[in-house]
PDB file of C-alpha atoms in Angstrom:
ATOM      1  CA  MET R 117       0.000   0.000   0.000  1.00 69.00           C
ATOM      2  CA  VAL R 118       1.343   3.410  -0.971  1.00 78.00           C
ATOM      3  CA  THR R 119       1.155   6.096   1.719  1.00 86.00           C
ATOM      4  CA  GLU R 120      -0.252   9.548   1.080  1.00 86.00           C
ATOM      5  CA  THR R 121       3.162  11.258   1.368  1.00 89.00           C
ATOM      6  CA  VAL R 122       4.728   8.934  -1.220  1.00 89.00           C
ATOM      7  CA  VAL R 123       1.858   9.635  -3.614  1.00 90.00           C
ATOM      8  CA  GLU R 124       2.347  13.394  -3.196  1.00 91.00           C
ATOM      9  CA  GLN R 125       6.070  13.034  -3.892  1.00 92.00           C
ATOM     10  CA  VAL R 126       5.376  10.893  -6.984  1.00 91.00           C
ATOM     11  CA  VAL R 127       2.853  13.429  -8.328  1.00 92.00           C
ATOM     12  CA  GLN R 128       5.313  16.294  -7.707  1.00 92.00           C
ATOM     13  CA  ALA R 129       8.128  14.384  -9.456  1.00 93.00           C
ATOM     14  CA  LEU R 130       5.869  13.776 -12.473  1.00 92.00           C
ATOM     15  CA  ALA R 131       4.957  17.483 -12.518  1.00 91.00           C
ATOM     16  CA  ARG R 132       8.686  18.329 -12.605  1.00 92.00           C
ATOM     17  CA  GLY R 133       8.980  16.145 -15.716  1.00 91.00           C
ATOM     18  CA  GLU R 134      10.931  13.211 -14.266  1.00 91.00           C
ATOM     19  CA  GLY R 135      10.573   9.893 -16.065  1.00 93.00           C
ATOM     20  CA  VAL R 136       8.134   7.241 -14.910  1.00 93.00           C
ATOM     21  CA  SER R 137      10.814   4.535 -14.753  1.00 94.00           C
ATOM     22  CA  SER R 138      13.206   6.638 -12.640  1.00 93.00           C
ATOM     23  CA  ILE R 139      10.390   7.545 -10.209  1.00 92.00           C
ATOM     24  CA  ALA R 140       9.351   3.901  -9.978  1.00 93.00           C
ATOM     25  CA  ARG R 141      12.936   2.853  -9.178  1.00 94.00           C
ATOM     26  CA  ALA R 142      13.389   5.658  -6.627  1.00 93.00           C
ATOM     27  CA  TYR R 143      10.269   4.745  -4.635  1.00 91.00           C
ATOM     28  CA  GLY R 144      10.251   0.984  -5.240  1.00 92.00           C
ATOM     29  CA  LEU R 145       6.956   1.089  -7.158  1.00 92.00           C
ATOM     30  CA  ASP R 146       5.721  -0.438 -10.372  1.00 93.00           C
ATOM     31  CA  ARG R 147       5.580   1.876 -13.413  1.00 94.00           C
ATOM     32  CA  LYS R 148       1.850   1.217 -13.761  1.00 95.00           C
ATOM     33  CA  THR R 149       1.339   2.438 -10.185  1.00 92.00           C
ATOM     34  CA  VAL R 150       3.279   5.641 -10.897  1.00 93.00           C
ATOM     35  CA  ARG R 151       1.212   6.260 -14.048  1.00 94.00           C
ATOM     36  CA  ALA R 152      -2.049   5.590 -12.181  1.00 92.00           C
ATOM     37  CA  TRP R 153      -1.195   8.121  -9.464  1.00 89.00           C
ATOM     38  CA  GLY R 154      -0.124  10.564 -12.137  1.00 90.00           C
ATOM     39  CA  ARG R 155      -3.548  10.257 -13.820  1.00 92.00           C
ATOM     40  CA  ARG R 156      -5.338  10.742 -10.530  1.00 89.00           C
ATOM     41  CA  GLY R 157      -3.181  13.746  -9.678  1.00 87.00           C
ATOM     42  CA  ALA R 158      -3.461  13.327  -5.891  1.00 86.00           C
ATOM     43  CA  TYR R 159      -3.963  10.772  -3.176  1.00 84.00           C
ATOM     44  CA  VAL R 160      -7.441   9.274  -3.313  1.00 82.00           C
ATOM     45  CA  GLU R 161      -8.654   7.047  -0.481  1.00 84.00           C
ATOM     46  CA  ARG R 162      -9.871   3.710  -1.803  1.00 82.00           C
ATOM     47  CA  ALA R 163     -13.589   3.255  -1.254  1.00 87.00           C
ATOM     48  CA  ALA R 164     -14.587   0.196   0.722  1.00 88.00           C
ATOM     49  CA  ARG R 165     -16.511  -2.395  -1.223  1.00 89.00           C
ATOM     50  CA  PRO R 166     -19.907  -3.258   0.196  1.00 88.00           C
ATOM     51  CA  ALA R 167     -19.906  -6.676   1.824  1.00 85.00           C
ATOM     52  CA  VAL R 168     -22.289  -9.015   0.036  1.00 87.00           C
ATOM     53  CA  SER R 169     -23.301 -12.255   1.693  1.00 88.00           C
ATOM     54  CA  LEU R 170     -25.225 -15.300   0.519  1.00 89.00           C
ATOM     55  CA  LEU R 171     -27.254 -14.830   3.678  1.00 91.00           C
ATOM     56  CA  ASP R 172     -28.521 -11.301   2.889  1.00 90.00           C
ATOM     57  CA  PRO R 173     -31.843 -12.422   1.334  1.00 91.00           C
ATOM     58  CA  HIS R 174     -32.558 -14.578   4.398  1.00 92.00           C
ATOM     59  CA  ARG R 175     -31.673 -12.162   7.246  1.00 92.00           C
ATOM     60  CA  ALA R 176     -35.283 -11.244   8.113  1.00 93.00           C
ATOM     61  CA  TRP R 177     -36.266 -14.918   8.245  1.00 93.00           C
ATOM     62  CA  ILE R 178     -33.240 -15.714  10.455  1.00 94.00           C
ATOM     63  CA  ALA R 179     -34.076 -12.867  12.870  1.00 93.00           C
ATOM     64  CA  GLN R 180     -37.586 -14.279  13.256  1.00 93.00           C
ATOM     65  CA  ARG R 181     -36.721 -18.000  13.326  1.00 94.00           C
ATOM     66  CA  ALA R 182     -33.520 -17.988  15.435  1.00 93.00           C
ATOM     67  CA  PRO R 183     -35.204 -17.415  18.835  1.00 91.00           C
ATOM     68  CA  GLU R 184     -37.725 -20.154  18.030  1.00 91.00           C
ATOM     69  CA  VAL R 185     -34.943 -22.757  17.666  1.00 92.00           C
ATOM     70  CA  ASP R 186     -32.877 -21.334  20.562  1.00 89.00           C
ATOM     71  CA  PHE R 187     -30.291 -19.835  18.168  1.00 92.00           C
ATOM     72  CA  ASN R 188     -29.211 -23.276  16.941  1.00 94.00           C
ATOM     73  CA  ALA R 189     -27.111 -22.621  13.818  1.00 94.00           C
ATOM     74  CA  THR R 190     -27.265 -26.233  12.618  1.00 94.00           C
ATOM     75  CA  VAL R 191     -31.069 -26.271  12.611  1.00 94.00           C
ATOM     76  CA  LEU R 192     -31.217 -22.880  10.885  1.00 95.00           C
ATOM     77  CA  HIS R 193     -28.681 -24.002   8.265  1.00 95.00           C
ATOM     78  CA  ARG R 194     -30.663 -27.180   7.534  1.00 95.00           C
ATOM     79  CA  GLU R 195     -33.877 -25.176   7.096  1.00 94.00           C
ATOM     80  CA  LEU R 196     -32.117 -22.579   4.922  1.00 94.00           C
ATOM     81  CA  CYS R 197     -30.726 -25.333   2.668  1.00 94.00           C
ATOM     82  CA  GLU R 198     -34.298 -26.528   2.133  1.00 93.00           C
ATOM     83  CA  GLN R 199     -35.043 -22.984   0.892  1.00 91.00           C
ATOM     84  CA  GLY R 200     -32.156 -23.094  -1.597  1.00 90.00           C
ATOM     85  CA  PHE R 201     -29.324 -21.609   0.497  1.00 90.00           C
ATOM     86  CA  THR R 202     -25.881 -22.820  -0.658  1.00 91.00           C
ATOM     87  CA  GLY R 203     -23.618 -21.354   2.048  1.00 91.00           C
ATOM     88  CA  SER R 204     -21.989 -23.109   4.982  1.00 93.00           C
ATOM     89  CA  VAL R 205     -23.106 -23.424   8.578  1.00 94.00           C
ATOM     90  CA  ILE R 206     -20.248 -21.092   9.612  1.00 95.00           C
ATOM     91  CA  ILE R 207     -21.947 -18.186   7.814  1.00 93.00           C
ATOM     92  CA  VAL R 208     -25.149 -18.878   9.718  1.00 95.00           C
ATOM     93  CA  ARG R 209     -23.236 -19.165  13.004  1.00 95.00           C
ATOM     94  CA  ARG R 210     -21.619 -15.760  12.453  1.00 93.00           C
ATOM     95  CA  ALA R 211     -24.969 -14.201  11.525  1.00 93.00           C
ATOM     96  CA  ILE R 212     -26.772 -15.377  14.661  1.00 94.00           C
ATOM     97  CA  ALA R 213     -23.963 -14.450  17.106  1.00 93.00           C
ATOM     98  CA  PRO R 214     -25.117 -10.798  17.469  1.00 93.00           C
ATOM     99  CA  LEU R 215     -28.729 -11.926  17.718  1.00 92.00           C
ATOM    100  CA  ARG R 216     -27.843 -14.369  20.481  1.00 88.00           C
ATOM    101  CA  ALA R 217     -25.903 -11.667  22.358  1.00 87.00           C
ATOM    102  CA  THR R 218     -28.881  -9.301  22.421  1.00 87.00           C
ATOM    103  CA  ALA R 219     -31.437 -11.974  23.382  1.00 83.00           C
ATOM    104  CA  THR R 220     -32.677 -11.997  26.954  1.00 80.00           C
ATOM    105  CA  PRO R 221     -31.663 -15.227  28.676  1.00 78.00           C
ATOM    106  CA  MET R 222     -34.418 -17.512  29.879  1.00 75.00           C
ATOM    107  CA  ALA R 223     -34.473 -18.288  33.594  1.00 80.00           C
ATOM    108  CA  THR R 224     -33.811 -21.918  34.399  1.00 80.00           C
ATOM    109  CA  VAL R 225     -35.527 -23.572  37.320  1.00 81.00           C
ATOM    110  CA  ARG R 226     -33.045 -25.718  39.169  1.00 79.00           C
ATOM    111  CA  PHE R 227     -34.057 -29.331  39.654  1.00 77.00           C
ATOM    112  CA  GLU R 228     -34.030 -29.912  43.407  1.00 84.00           C
ATOM    113  CA  THR R 229     -34.331 -33.224  45.207  1.00 87.00           C
ATOM    114  CA  GLY R 230     -34.478 -34.200  48.831  1.00 89.00           C
ATOM    115  CA  PRO R 231     -31.627 -35.961  50.626  1.00 90.00           C
ATOM    116  CA  GLY R 232     -31.209 -39.563  49.471  1.00 87.00           C
ATOM    117  CA  GLU R 233     -33.722 -39.290  46.597  1.00 90.00           C
ATOM    118  CA  GLN R 234     -31.544 -39.016  43.518  1.00 91.00           C
ATOM    119  CA  ALA R 235     -27.989 -39.423  42.227  1.00 92.00           C
ATOM    120  CA  GLN R 236     -26.346 -39.200  38.819  1.00 92.00           C
ATOM    121  CA  VAL R 237     -23.852 -41.858  37.743  1.00 94.00           C
ATOM    122  CA  ASP R 238     -21.295 -41.416  34.956  1.00 94.00           C
ATOM    123  CA  LEU R 239     -18.579 -43.674  33.568  1.00 92.00           C
ATOM    124  CA  GLY R 240     -15.587 -42.349  31.694  1.00 92.00           C
ATOM    125  CA  GLN R 241     -12.134 -43.278  30.537  1.00 93.00           C
ATOM    126  CA  VAL R 242      -8.862 -41.414  30.935  1.00 92.00           C
ATOM    127  CA  ARG R 243      -5.289 -42.353  30.034  1.00 92.00           C
ATOM    128  CA  VAL R 244      -2.796 -42.040  32.884  1.00 90.00           C
ATOM    129  CA  TRP R 245       0.907 -42.795  33.324  1.00 90.00           C
ATOM    130  CA  ILE R 246       1.728 -45.516  35.849  1.00 87.00           C
ATOM    131  CA  ALA R 247       5.395 -46.539  36.166  1.00 89.00           C
ATOM    132  CA  ASP R 248       6.411 -45.250  32.697  1.00 90.00           C
ATOM    133  CA  VAL R 249       3.452 -47.029  31.043  1.00 91.00           C
ATOM    134  CA  GLN R 250       0.367 -45.279  29.734  1.00 93.00           C
ATOM    135  CA  VAL R 251      -2.736 -47.111  30.983  1.00 92.00           C
ATOM    136  CA  ALA R 252      -6.446 -46.601  30.327  1.00 93.00           C
ATOM    137  CA  ALA R 253      -8.243 -46.010  33.626  1.00 93.00           C
ATOM    138  CA  GLN R 254     -12.016 -46.381  33.890  1.00 93.00           C
ATOM    139  CA  ILE R 255     -13.550 -43.661  36.081  1.00 94.00           C
ATOM    140  CA  PHE R 256     -16.809 -44.151  37.998  1.00 93.00           C
ATOM    141  CA  VAL R 257     -18.377 -40.882  39.217  1.00 94.00           C
ATOM    142  CA  MET R 258     -21.540 -40.543  41.283  1.00 95.00           C
ATOM    143  CA  THR R 259     -22.985 -37.096  42.078  1.00 94.00           C
ATOM    144  CA  LEU R 260     -25.597 -36.805  44.822  1.00 92.00           C
ATOM    145  CA  GLY R 261     -28.599 -34.723  43.782  1.00 89.00           C
ATOM    146  CA  PHE R 262     -29.209 -32.884  47.056  1.00 90.00           C
ATOM    147  CA  SER R 263     -25.693 -31.999  48.215  1.00 90.00           C
ATOM    148  CA  ARG R 264     -23.944 -32.095  44.798  1.00 89.00           C
ATOM    149  CA  ARG R 265     -21.133 -34.067  46.452  1.00 93.00           C
ATOM    150  CA  LEU R 266     -18.998 -36.293  44.259  1.00 94.00           C
ATOM    151  CA  PHE R 267     -17.770 -39.814  44.713  1.00 95.00           C
ATOM    152  CA  ALA R 268     -15.164 -40.894  42.159  1.00 94.00           C
ATOM    153  CA  VAL R 269     -13.193 -44.147  41.833  1.00 92.00           C
ATOM    154  CA  ALA R 270     -10.767 -45.340  39.152  1.00 90.00           C
ATOM    155  CA  PHE R 271     -10.697 -48.974  38.009  1.00 89.00           C
ATOM    156  CA  ALA R 272      -8.601 -50.944  35.534  1.00 87.00           C
ATOM    157  CA  ARG R 273     -11.724 -52.401  33.817  1.00 86.00           C
ATOM    158  CA  GLN R 274     -15.507 -51.946  33.803  1.00 83.00           C
ATOM    159  CA  ARG R 275     -16.200 -55.460  35.041  1.00 82.00           C
ATOM    160  CA  LEU R 276     -18.519 -56.165  37.937  1.00 71.00           C
ATOM    161  CA  ARG R 277     -17.445 -58.572  40.655  1.00 69.00           C
TER     162      ARG R 277
END
């Protein structure tokens, strides 16, 4: 990108009658660039091109439908494809981000249980190093519903005794 001061110097050099090639060498520019600035006569800021998106015809529909599907970009993309949209899900994700940010969050009622009524059990696997050997450890986790306390145990296998 050529700065405004360089353009002014190029235009002044052309006005003094210096050759295009010598100016181009002096400023490290292409001859076509020197000629173009000479035709313009002064520094002209390049106008920004308007951003055109495949999603523009569908923006009103997205603004209406997004809250109905809880701002789920995958669902919106699937429905847009049924309407003839050819863009990717990333475009839809970027379009709904500002909508999601301005939406008022819904209050969630916490599921409460009495002591001893409910627990959640999960099984998982993690790889750990034991004596310079990487071993798969099976993790059993139980979370009590009332107190939210955890009980976790690691086993070598998921076999019952």
